[in-house]
Amino acid sequence: MAETRATATGPGRVLIAVYAVFALSATARAGVQLATRFHEAPVAYLLSALAGVVYILATIGLARTGPAARRLAWTAVSVELTGVLVVGTLSLADHAAFPRSTVWSDYGSGYGWVPLVLPVIGMAWLRRTGRAAPAPATPRPGADSAQ
């Protein structure tokens, strides 16, 4: 099998930085909510903690190289997209079930819909970098001879 391109190059660095910011913010927010107001909305706050863990795993998977890192990234980004779609739909369909918002509530509208768009971009980047790296160009015989 041909070697794939690294995900942490070019635009991938920006993607990793965005994931790292979301990992930090979602985890910190959930930590505070769980420690101070767990009784108000345990499901919402636990979902925010889950989102934070998923963002951490996606960051790690995208930042590292190798097949295991790529599998981790694909899994985390897939779980993220599923979570955004399921929690987003449930939060709109049954507001009473989510008395407090999560990162994924209303498809991430509280975060400018970045939680909805980010996994799609992540999957596109993983797909693009999953293709074999182009082979180095070999000079044609006599092509570089100086006259």
Short mmCIF file of C-alpha atoms in Angstrom, two decimals:
data_model
loop_
_atom_site.label_atom_id
_atom_site.label_comp_id
_atom_site.label_asym_id
_atom_site.label_seq_id
_atom_site.Cartn_x
_atom_site.Cartn_y
_atom_site.Cartn_z
CA MET A 1 0.00 0.00 0.00
CA ALA A 2 1.29 3.46 -0.84
CA GLU A 3 2.16 5.84 1.96
CA THR A 4 -0.42 8.53 2.74
CA ARG A 5 0.26 12.21 3.26
CA ALA A 6 0.58 13.66 6.75
CA THR A 7 -2.53 15.40 8.06
CA ALA A 8 -0.54 18.01 10.04
CA THR A 9 0.75 19.91 7.03
CA GLY A 10 -0.54 22.97 5.21
CA PRO A 11 -4.24 23.62 5.95
CA GLY A 12 -4.19 20.64 8.30
CA ARG A 13 -2.31 22.75 10.83
CA VAL A 14 -5.19 25.22 10.95
CA LEU A 15 -7.66 22.37 11.30
CA ILE A 16 -5.67 20.93 14.21
CA ALA A 17 -5.49 24.35 15.86
CA VAL A 18 -9.28 24.75 15.63
CA TYR A 19 -9.77 21.27 17.08
CA ALA A 20 -7.34 22.09 19.90
CA VAL A 21 -9.24 25.28 20.74
CA PHE A 22 -12.53 23.38 20.79
CA ALA A 23 -10.95 20.61 22.87
CA LEU A 24 -9.78 23.12 25.45
CA SER A 25 -12.97 25.19 25.51
CA ALA A 26 -15.43 22.28 25.55
CA THR A 27 -13.48 20.40 28.21
CA ALA A 28 -13.06 23.48 30.42
CA ARG A 29 -16.70 24.46 30.06
CA ALA A 30 -17.90 20.94 30.86
CA GLY A 31 -15.54 20.70 33.83
CA VAL A 32 -16.95 23.86 35.36
CA GLN A 33 -20.54 22.84 34.61
CA LEU A 34 -20.09 19.36 36.07
CA ALA A 35 -18.37 20.69 39.18
CA THR A 36 -20.78 23.52 39.92
CA ARG A 37 -24.17 22.81 38.32
CA PHE A 38 -24.39 19.10 37.55
CA HIS A 39 -27.83 18.87 39.17
CA GLU A 40 -29.29 21.44 36.73
CA ALA A 41 -28.75 19.46 33.53
CA PRO A 42 -26.66 16.32 33.95
CA VAL A 43 -27.29 15.00 30.43
CA ALA A 44 -26.36 18.26 28.74
CA TYR A 45 -23.21 18.69 30.83
CA LEU A 46 -22.11 15.09 30.31
CA LEU A 47 -22.64 15.52 26.56
CA SER A 48 -20.45 18.63 26.67
CA ALA A 49 -17.77 16.58 28.45
CA LEU A 50 -18.10 13.87 25.80
CA ALA A 51 -17.71 16.52 23.10
CA GLY A 52 -14.55 17.75 24.81
CA VAL A 53 -13.07 14.25 24.86
CA VAL A 54 -13.98 13.73 21.21
CA TYR A 55 -12.28 17.01 20.27
CA ILE A 56 -9.17 15.98 22.22
CA LEU A 57 -9.03 12.63 20.43
CA ALA A 58 -9.57 14.26 17.03
CA THR A 59 -6.77 16.72 17.75
CA ILE A 60 -4.39 13.92 18.69
CA GLY A 61 -5.38 11.80 15.70
CA LEU A 62 -4.96 14.64 13.23
CA ALA A 63 -1.67 15.84 14.72
CA ARG A 64 0.07 12.48 14.66
CA THR A 65 1.12 10.30 11.76
CA GLY A 66 0.60 6.64 11.04
CA PRO A 67 -2.30 4.28 10.55
CA ALA A 68 -3.35 4.22 14.22
CA ALA A 69 -3.52 8.02 14.35
CA ARG A 70 -5.52 8.09 11.11
CA ARG A 71 -8.00 5.53 12.52
CA LEU A 72 -8.29 7.58 15.72
CA ALA A 73 -8.94 10.75 13.73
CA TRP A 74 -11.56 9.07 11.51
CA THR A 75 -13.31 7.58 14.54
CA ALA A 76 -13.31 10.82 16.53
CA VAL A 77 -14.51 12.94 13.61
CA SER A 78 -17.23 10.40 12.78
CA VAL A 79 -18.42 10.33 16.41
CA GLU A 80 -18.35 14.12 16.41
CA LEU A 81 -20.53 14.41 13.30
CA THR A 82 -22.95 11.80 14.63
CA GLY A 83 -23.11 13.61 17.97
CA VAL A 84 -23.77 16.98 16.38
CA LEU A 85 -26.53 15.56 14.19
CA VAL A 86 -28.21 13.50 16.93
CA VAL A 87 -27.91 16.04 19.75
CA GLY A 88 -28.75 18.89 17.38
CA THR A 89 -31.91 17.18 16.23
CA LEU A 90 -32.97 16.11 19.73
CA SER A 91 -32.32 19.56 21.19
CA LEU A 92 -34.54 21.16 18.57
CA ALA A 93 -37.25 18.51 18.80
CA ASP A 94 -37.44 18.41 22.61
CA HIS A 95 -36.23 21.57 24.34
CA ALA A 96 -37.27 20.18 27.73
CA ALA A 97 -34.74 17.35 27.42
CA PHE A 98 -31.95 19.93 27.12
CA PRO A 99 -32.64 22.64 29.71
CA ARG A 100 -29.05 23.85 29.21
CA SER A 101 -27.19 23.88 25.93
CA THR A 102 -24.29 21.68 24.98
CA VAL A 103 -21.58 22.27 22.42
CA TRP A 104 -23.66 20.26 19.97
CA SER A 105 -27.11 21.69 20.83
CA ASP A 106 -28.99 23.22 17.91
CA TYR A 107 -26.25 21.87 15.62
CA GLY A 108 -23.65 24.01 17.35
CA SER A 109 -25.45 27.31 16.72
CA GLY A 110 -24.06 28.72 19.98
CA TYR A 111 -20.59 28.30 18.46
CA GLY A 112 -21.42 29.70 15.04
CA TRP A 113 -22.22 26.23 13.66
CA VAL A 114 -18.52 25.38 13.74
CA PRO A 115 -19.31 22.06 15.51
CA LEU A 116 -21.44 21.09 12.49
CA VAL A 117 -18.97 22.21 9.83
CA LEU A 118 -15.76 21.09 11.54
CA PRO A 119 -16.25 17.31 11.21
CA VAL A 120 -17.19 17.69 7.55
CA ILE A 121 -13.96 19.61 6.93
CA GLY A 122 -12.09 17.06 9.04
CA MET A 123 -13.43 14.17 6.97
CA ALA A 124 -12.63 15.96 3.73
CA TRP A 125 -9.07 16.60 4.93
CA LEU A 126 -8.63 12.98 6.06
CA ARG A 127 -9.93 11.79 2.70
CA ARG A 128 -7.63 14.14 0.80
CA THR A 129 -4.54 13.22 2.81
CA GLY A 130 -5.50 9.55 2.74
CA ARG A 131 -4.64 9.33 -0.91
CA ALA A 132 -1.19 8.17 -1.78
CA ALA A 133 1.46 10.82 -1.73
CA PRO A 134 2.61 11.68 -5.23
CA ALA A 135 5.75 9.88 -6.28
CA PRO A 136 8.82 12.10 -6.61
CA ALA A 137 9.41 13.20 -10.16
CA THR A 138 12.25 11.39 -11.85
CA PRO A 139 14.12 13.34 -14.48
CA ARG A 140 13.94 12.07 -18.00
CA PRO A 141 17.24 10.91 -19.41
CA GLY A 142 19.04 13.86 -20.95
CA ALA A 143 16.47 16.36 -19.66
CA ASP A 144 18.81 18.15 -17.29
CA SER A 145 21.94 18.17 -19.39
CA ALA A 146 23.37 21.64 -19.77
CA GLN A 147 24.61 22.74 -23.15
#
